[in-house]
PDB file of C-alpha atoms in Angstrom:
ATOM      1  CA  UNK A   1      28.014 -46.585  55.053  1.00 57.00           C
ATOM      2  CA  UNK A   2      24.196 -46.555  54.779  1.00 86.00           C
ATOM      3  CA  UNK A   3      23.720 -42.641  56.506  1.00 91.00           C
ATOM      4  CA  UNK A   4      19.940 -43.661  56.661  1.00 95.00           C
ATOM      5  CA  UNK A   5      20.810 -46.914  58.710  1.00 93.00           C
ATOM      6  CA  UNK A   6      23.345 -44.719  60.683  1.00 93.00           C
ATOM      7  CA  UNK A   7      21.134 -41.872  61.687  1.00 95.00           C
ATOM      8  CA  UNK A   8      18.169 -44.167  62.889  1.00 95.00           C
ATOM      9  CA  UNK A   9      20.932 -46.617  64.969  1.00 94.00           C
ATOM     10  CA  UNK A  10      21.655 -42.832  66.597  1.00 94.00           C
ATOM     11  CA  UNK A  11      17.913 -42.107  67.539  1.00 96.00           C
ATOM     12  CA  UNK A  12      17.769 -45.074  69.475  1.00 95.00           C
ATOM     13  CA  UNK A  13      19.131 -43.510  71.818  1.00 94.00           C
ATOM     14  CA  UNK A  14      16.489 -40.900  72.060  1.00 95.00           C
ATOM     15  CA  UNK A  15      14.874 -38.234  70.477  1.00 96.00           C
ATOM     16  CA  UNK A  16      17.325 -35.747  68.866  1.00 96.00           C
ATOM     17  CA  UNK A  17      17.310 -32.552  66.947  1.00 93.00           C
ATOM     18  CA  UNK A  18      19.174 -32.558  63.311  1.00 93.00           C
ATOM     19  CA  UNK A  19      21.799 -30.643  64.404  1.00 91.00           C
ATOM     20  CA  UNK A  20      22.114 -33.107  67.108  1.00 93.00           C
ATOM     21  CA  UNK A  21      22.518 -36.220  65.074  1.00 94.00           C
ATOM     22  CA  UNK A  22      24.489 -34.536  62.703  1.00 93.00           C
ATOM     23  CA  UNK A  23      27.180 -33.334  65.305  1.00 91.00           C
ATOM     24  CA  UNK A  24      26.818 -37.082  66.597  1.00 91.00           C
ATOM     25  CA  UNK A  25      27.906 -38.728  62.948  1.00 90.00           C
ATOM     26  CA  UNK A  26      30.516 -36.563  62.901  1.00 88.00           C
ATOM     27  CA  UNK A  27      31.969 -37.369  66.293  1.00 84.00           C
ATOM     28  CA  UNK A  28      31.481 -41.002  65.434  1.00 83.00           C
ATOM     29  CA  UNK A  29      32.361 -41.841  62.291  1.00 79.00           C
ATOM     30  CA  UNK A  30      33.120 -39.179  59.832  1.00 70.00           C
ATOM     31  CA  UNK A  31      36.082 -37.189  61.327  1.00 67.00           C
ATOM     32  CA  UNK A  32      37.603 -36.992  57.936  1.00 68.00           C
ATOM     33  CA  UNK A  33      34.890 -35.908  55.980  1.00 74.00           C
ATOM     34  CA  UNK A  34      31.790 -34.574  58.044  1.00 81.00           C
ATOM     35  CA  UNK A  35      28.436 -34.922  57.137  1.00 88.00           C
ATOM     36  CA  UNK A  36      26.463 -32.483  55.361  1.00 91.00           C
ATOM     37  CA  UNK A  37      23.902 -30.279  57.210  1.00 90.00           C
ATOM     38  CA  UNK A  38      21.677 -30.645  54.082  1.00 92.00           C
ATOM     39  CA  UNK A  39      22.247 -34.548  53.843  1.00 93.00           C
ATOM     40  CA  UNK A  40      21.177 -35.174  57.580  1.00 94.00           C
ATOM     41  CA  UNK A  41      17.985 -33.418  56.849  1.00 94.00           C
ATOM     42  CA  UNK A  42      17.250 -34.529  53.368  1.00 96.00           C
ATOM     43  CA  UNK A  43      17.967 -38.242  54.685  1.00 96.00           C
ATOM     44  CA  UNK A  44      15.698 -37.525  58.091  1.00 96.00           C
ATOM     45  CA  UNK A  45      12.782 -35.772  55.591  1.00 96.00           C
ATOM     46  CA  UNK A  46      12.709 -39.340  53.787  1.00 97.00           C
ATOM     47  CA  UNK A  47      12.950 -41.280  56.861  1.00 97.00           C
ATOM     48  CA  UNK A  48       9.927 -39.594  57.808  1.00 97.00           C
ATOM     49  CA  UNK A  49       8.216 -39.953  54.901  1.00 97.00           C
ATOM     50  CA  UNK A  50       8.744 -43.993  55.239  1.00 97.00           C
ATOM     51  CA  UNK A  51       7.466 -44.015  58.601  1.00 97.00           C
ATOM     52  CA  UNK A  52      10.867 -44.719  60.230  1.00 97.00           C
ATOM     53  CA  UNK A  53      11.383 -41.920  62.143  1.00 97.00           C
ATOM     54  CA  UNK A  54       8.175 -38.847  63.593  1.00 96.00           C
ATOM     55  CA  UNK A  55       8.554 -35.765  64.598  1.00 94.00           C
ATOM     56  CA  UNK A  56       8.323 -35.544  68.660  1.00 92.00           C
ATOM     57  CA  UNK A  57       8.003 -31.964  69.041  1.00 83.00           C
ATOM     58  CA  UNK A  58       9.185 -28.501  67.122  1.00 79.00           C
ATOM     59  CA  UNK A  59      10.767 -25.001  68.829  1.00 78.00           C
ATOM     60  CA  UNK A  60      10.351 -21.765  67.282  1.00 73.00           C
ATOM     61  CA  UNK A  61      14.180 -20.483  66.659  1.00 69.00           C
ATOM     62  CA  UNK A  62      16.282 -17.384  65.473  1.00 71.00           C
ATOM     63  CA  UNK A  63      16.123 -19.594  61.754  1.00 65.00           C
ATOM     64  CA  UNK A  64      14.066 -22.609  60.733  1.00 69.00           C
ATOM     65  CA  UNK A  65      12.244 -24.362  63.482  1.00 69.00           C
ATOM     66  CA  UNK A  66      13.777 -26.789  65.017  1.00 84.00           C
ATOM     67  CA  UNK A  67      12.495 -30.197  64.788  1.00 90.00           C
ATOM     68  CA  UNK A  68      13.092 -33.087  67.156  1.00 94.00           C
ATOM     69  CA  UNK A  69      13.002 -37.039  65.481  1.00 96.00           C
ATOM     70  CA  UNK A  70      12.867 -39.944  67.545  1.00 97.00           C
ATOM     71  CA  UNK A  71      12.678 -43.686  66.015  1.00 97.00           C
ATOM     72  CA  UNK A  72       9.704 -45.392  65.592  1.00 97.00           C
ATOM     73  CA  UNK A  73       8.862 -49.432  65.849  1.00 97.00           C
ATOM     74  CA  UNK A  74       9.182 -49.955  62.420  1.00 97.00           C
ATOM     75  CA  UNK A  75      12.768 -47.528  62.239  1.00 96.00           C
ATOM     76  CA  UNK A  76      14.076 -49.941  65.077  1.00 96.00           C
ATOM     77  CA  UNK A  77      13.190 -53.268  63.143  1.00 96.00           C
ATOM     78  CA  UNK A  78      14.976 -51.395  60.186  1.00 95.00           C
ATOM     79  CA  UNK A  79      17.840 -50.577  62.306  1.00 94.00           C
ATOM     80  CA  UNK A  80      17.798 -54.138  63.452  1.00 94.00           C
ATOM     81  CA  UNK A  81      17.854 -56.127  60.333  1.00 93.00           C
ATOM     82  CA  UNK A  82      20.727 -54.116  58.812  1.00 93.00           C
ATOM     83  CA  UNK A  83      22.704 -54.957  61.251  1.00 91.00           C
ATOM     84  CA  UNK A  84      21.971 -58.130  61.383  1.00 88.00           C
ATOM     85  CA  UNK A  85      23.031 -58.064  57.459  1.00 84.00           C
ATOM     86  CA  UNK A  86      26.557 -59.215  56.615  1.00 80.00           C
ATOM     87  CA  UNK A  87      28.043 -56.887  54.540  1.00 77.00           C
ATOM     88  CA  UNK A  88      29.332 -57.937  51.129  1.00 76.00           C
ATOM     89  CA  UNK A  89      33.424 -57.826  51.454  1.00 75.00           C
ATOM     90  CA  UNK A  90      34.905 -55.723  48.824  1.00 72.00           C
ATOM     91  CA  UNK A  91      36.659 -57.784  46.342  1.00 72.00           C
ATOM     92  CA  UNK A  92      38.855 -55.550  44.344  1.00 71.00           C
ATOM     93  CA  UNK A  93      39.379 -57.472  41.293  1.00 61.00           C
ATOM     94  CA  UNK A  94      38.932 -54.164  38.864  1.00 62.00           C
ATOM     95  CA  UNK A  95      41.059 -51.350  40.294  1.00 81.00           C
ATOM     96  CA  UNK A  96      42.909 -48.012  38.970  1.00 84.00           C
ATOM     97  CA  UNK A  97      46.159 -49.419  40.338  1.00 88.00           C
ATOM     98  CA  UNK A  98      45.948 -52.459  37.987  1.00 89.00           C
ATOM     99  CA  UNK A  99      44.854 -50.509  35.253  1.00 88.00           C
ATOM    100  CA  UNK A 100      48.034 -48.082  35.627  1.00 92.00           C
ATOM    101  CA  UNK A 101      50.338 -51.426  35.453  1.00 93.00           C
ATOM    102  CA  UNK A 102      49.089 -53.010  32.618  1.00 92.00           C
ATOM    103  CA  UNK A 103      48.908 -49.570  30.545  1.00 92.00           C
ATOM    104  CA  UNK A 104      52.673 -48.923  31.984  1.00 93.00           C
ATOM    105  CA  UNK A 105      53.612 -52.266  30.757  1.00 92.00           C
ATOM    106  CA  UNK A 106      51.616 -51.908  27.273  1.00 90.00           C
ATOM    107  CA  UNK A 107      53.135 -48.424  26.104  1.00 89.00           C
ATOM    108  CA  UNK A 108      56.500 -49.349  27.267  1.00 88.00           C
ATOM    109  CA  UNK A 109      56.672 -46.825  30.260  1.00 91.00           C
ATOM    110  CA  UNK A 110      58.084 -48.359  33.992  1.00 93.00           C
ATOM    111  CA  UNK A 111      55.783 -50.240  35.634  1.00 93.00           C
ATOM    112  CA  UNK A 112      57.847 -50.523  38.505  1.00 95.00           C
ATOM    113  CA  UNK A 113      57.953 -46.659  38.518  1.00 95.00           C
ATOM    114  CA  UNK A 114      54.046 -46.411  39.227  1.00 94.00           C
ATOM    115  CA  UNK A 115      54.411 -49.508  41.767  1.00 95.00           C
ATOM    116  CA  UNK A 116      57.725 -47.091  43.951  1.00 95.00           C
ATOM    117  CA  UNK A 117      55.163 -44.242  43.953  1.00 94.00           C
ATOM    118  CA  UNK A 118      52.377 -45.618  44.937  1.00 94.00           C
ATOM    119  CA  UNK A 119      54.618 -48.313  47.449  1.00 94.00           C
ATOM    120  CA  UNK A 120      55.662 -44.574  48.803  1.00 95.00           C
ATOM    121  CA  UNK A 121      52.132 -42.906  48.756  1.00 94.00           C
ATOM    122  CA  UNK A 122      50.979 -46.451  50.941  1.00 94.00           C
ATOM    123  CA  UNK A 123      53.351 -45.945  53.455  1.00 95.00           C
ATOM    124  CA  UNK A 124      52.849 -41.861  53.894  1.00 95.00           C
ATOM    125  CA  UNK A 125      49.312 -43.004  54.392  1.00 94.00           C
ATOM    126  CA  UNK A 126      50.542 -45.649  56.865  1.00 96.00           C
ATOM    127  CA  UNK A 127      52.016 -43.136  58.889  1.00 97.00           C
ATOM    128  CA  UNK A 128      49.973 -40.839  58.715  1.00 95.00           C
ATOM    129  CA  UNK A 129      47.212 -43.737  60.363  1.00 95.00           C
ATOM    130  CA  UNK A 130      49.830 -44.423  63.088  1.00 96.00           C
ATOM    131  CA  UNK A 131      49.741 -41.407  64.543  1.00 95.00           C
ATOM    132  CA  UNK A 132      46.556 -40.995  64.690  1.00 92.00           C
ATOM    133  CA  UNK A 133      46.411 -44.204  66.449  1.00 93.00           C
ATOM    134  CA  UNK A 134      48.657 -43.495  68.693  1.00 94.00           C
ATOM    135  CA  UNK A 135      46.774 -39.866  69.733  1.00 91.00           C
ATOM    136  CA  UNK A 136      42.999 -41.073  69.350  1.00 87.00           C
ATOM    137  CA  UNK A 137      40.619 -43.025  71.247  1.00 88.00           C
ATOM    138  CA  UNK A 138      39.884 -46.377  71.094  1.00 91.00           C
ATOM    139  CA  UNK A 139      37.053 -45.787  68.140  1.00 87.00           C
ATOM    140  CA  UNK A 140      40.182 -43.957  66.507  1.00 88.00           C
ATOM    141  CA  UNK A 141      42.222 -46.510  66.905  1.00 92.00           C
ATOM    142  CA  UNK A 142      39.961 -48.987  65.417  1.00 93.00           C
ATOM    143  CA  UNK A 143      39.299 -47.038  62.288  1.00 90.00           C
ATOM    144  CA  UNK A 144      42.598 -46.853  61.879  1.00 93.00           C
ATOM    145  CA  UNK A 145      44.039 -50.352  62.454  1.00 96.00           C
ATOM    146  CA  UNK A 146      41.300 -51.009  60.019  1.00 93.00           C
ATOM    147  CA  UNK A 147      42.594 -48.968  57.412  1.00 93.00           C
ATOM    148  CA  UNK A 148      46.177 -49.966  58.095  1.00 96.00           C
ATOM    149  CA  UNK A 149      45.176 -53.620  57.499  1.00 96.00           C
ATOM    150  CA  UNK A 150      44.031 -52.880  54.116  1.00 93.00           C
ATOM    151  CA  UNK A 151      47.134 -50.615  53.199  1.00 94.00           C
ATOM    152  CA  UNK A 152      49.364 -53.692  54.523  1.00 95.00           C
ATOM    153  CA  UNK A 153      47.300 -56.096  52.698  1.00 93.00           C
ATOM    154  CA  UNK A 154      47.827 -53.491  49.202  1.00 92.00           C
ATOM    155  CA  UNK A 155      51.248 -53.275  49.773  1.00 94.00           C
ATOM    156  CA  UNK A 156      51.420 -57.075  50.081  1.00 95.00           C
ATOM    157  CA  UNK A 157      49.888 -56.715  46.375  1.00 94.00           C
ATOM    158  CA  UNK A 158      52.400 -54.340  45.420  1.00 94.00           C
ATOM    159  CA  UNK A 159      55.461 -56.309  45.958  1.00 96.00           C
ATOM    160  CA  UNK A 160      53.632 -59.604  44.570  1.00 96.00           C
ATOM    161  CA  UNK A 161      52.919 -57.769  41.749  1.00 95.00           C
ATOM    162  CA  UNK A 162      56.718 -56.462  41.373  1.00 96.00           C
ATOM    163  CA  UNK A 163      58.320 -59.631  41.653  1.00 96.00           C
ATOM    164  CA  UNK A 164      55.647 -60.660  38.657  1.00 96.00           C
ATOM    165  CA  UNK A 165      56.485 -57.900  36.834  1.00 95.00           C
ATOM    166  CA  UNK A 166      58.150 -59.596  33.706  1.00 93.00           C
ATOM    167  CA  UNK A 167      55.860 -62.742  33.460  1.00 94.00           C
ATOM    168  CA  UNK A 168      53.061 -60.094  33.183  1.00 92.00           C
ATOM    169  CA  UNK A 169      54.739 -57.909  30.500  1.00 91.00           C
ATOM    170  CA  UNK A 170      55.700 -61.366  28.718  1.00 92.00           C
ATOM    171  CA  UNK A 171      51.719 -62.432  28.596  1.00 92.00           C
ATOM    172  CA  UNK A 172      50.679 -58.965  27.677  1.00 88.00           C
ATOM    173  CA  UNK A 173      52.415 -58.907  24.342  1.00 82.00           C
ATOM    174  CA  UNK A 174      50.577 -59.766  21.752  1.00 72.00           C
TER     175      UNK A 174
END
């Protein structure tokens, strides 16, 4: 997620302090793994410095001053063409998981031992996901069929890649 693109899409809204956009993010989008206090205002110092966002105003405080941002044309055209950008759909054709098969099948360790585990690992995740689901909001619940989508679709992988397990070990050897 592009936190530049993100931040600017959250000023259109209005002028807003750091802290403000920051707490915002976090609501939205990163309830698993908040922003950074320093990121928001690293990211908003170069936003300024491109001549996306200006300052609209500062207030003495106990700390730092606090400085308000609000969007400017050329941050809204920004805004605008990014999300008018498709983004490029992750492929997956080099992964860990892979890796650990092959090198399970190669050095004679159980391949189907690494696909159980991480079969199991899927489906804690999956359940995990579900309740959430069932307890958030409707942005929650979107996140999270998302994710369970992919999981499904990996687990699909999994048992392909089970039932294959022996025609893969066969073209392996050398």
């Amino acid at each position: 997620m592009s936190i530049a693109n993100t931040l600017l899409g959250l000023l259109e809204s209005g002028p807003k302090y750091g802290y403000d956009l920051k707490r915002l993010y976090d609501e939205r989008f990163q309830q698993d793994r908040p922003l950074h206090y320093g990121q928001v205002y690293s990211t908003l110092s170069r936003l300024l410095r491109n001549g996306l966002v200006e300052e609209k105003g500062i207030e003495p405080g106990d700390g730092p001053d606090r400085k308000r941002y609000a969007i400017t044309d050329a941050g809204v055209t920004n805004v605008a063409e990014w999300l008018g950008t498709p983004e490029n759909p992750s492929l997956y054709l080099q992964n860990t998981l892979y890796t650990k098969v092959v090198l399970a099948l190669l050095s004679e360790r159980s391949a189907t031992d690494v696909l159980d585990a991480q079969r199991a690992e899927h489906l804690r995740a999956m359940r995990k996901l579900t309740t959430r689901k069932t307890e958030g909001d409707l942005a929650d619940q979107l996140i999270c069929d998302h994710a369970l989508f992919h999981l499904e679709a990996d687990l699909r992988w999994l048992e392909l890649t089970a039932a294959r397990l022996d025609e893969l070990a066969g073209q392996l050897k050398p």
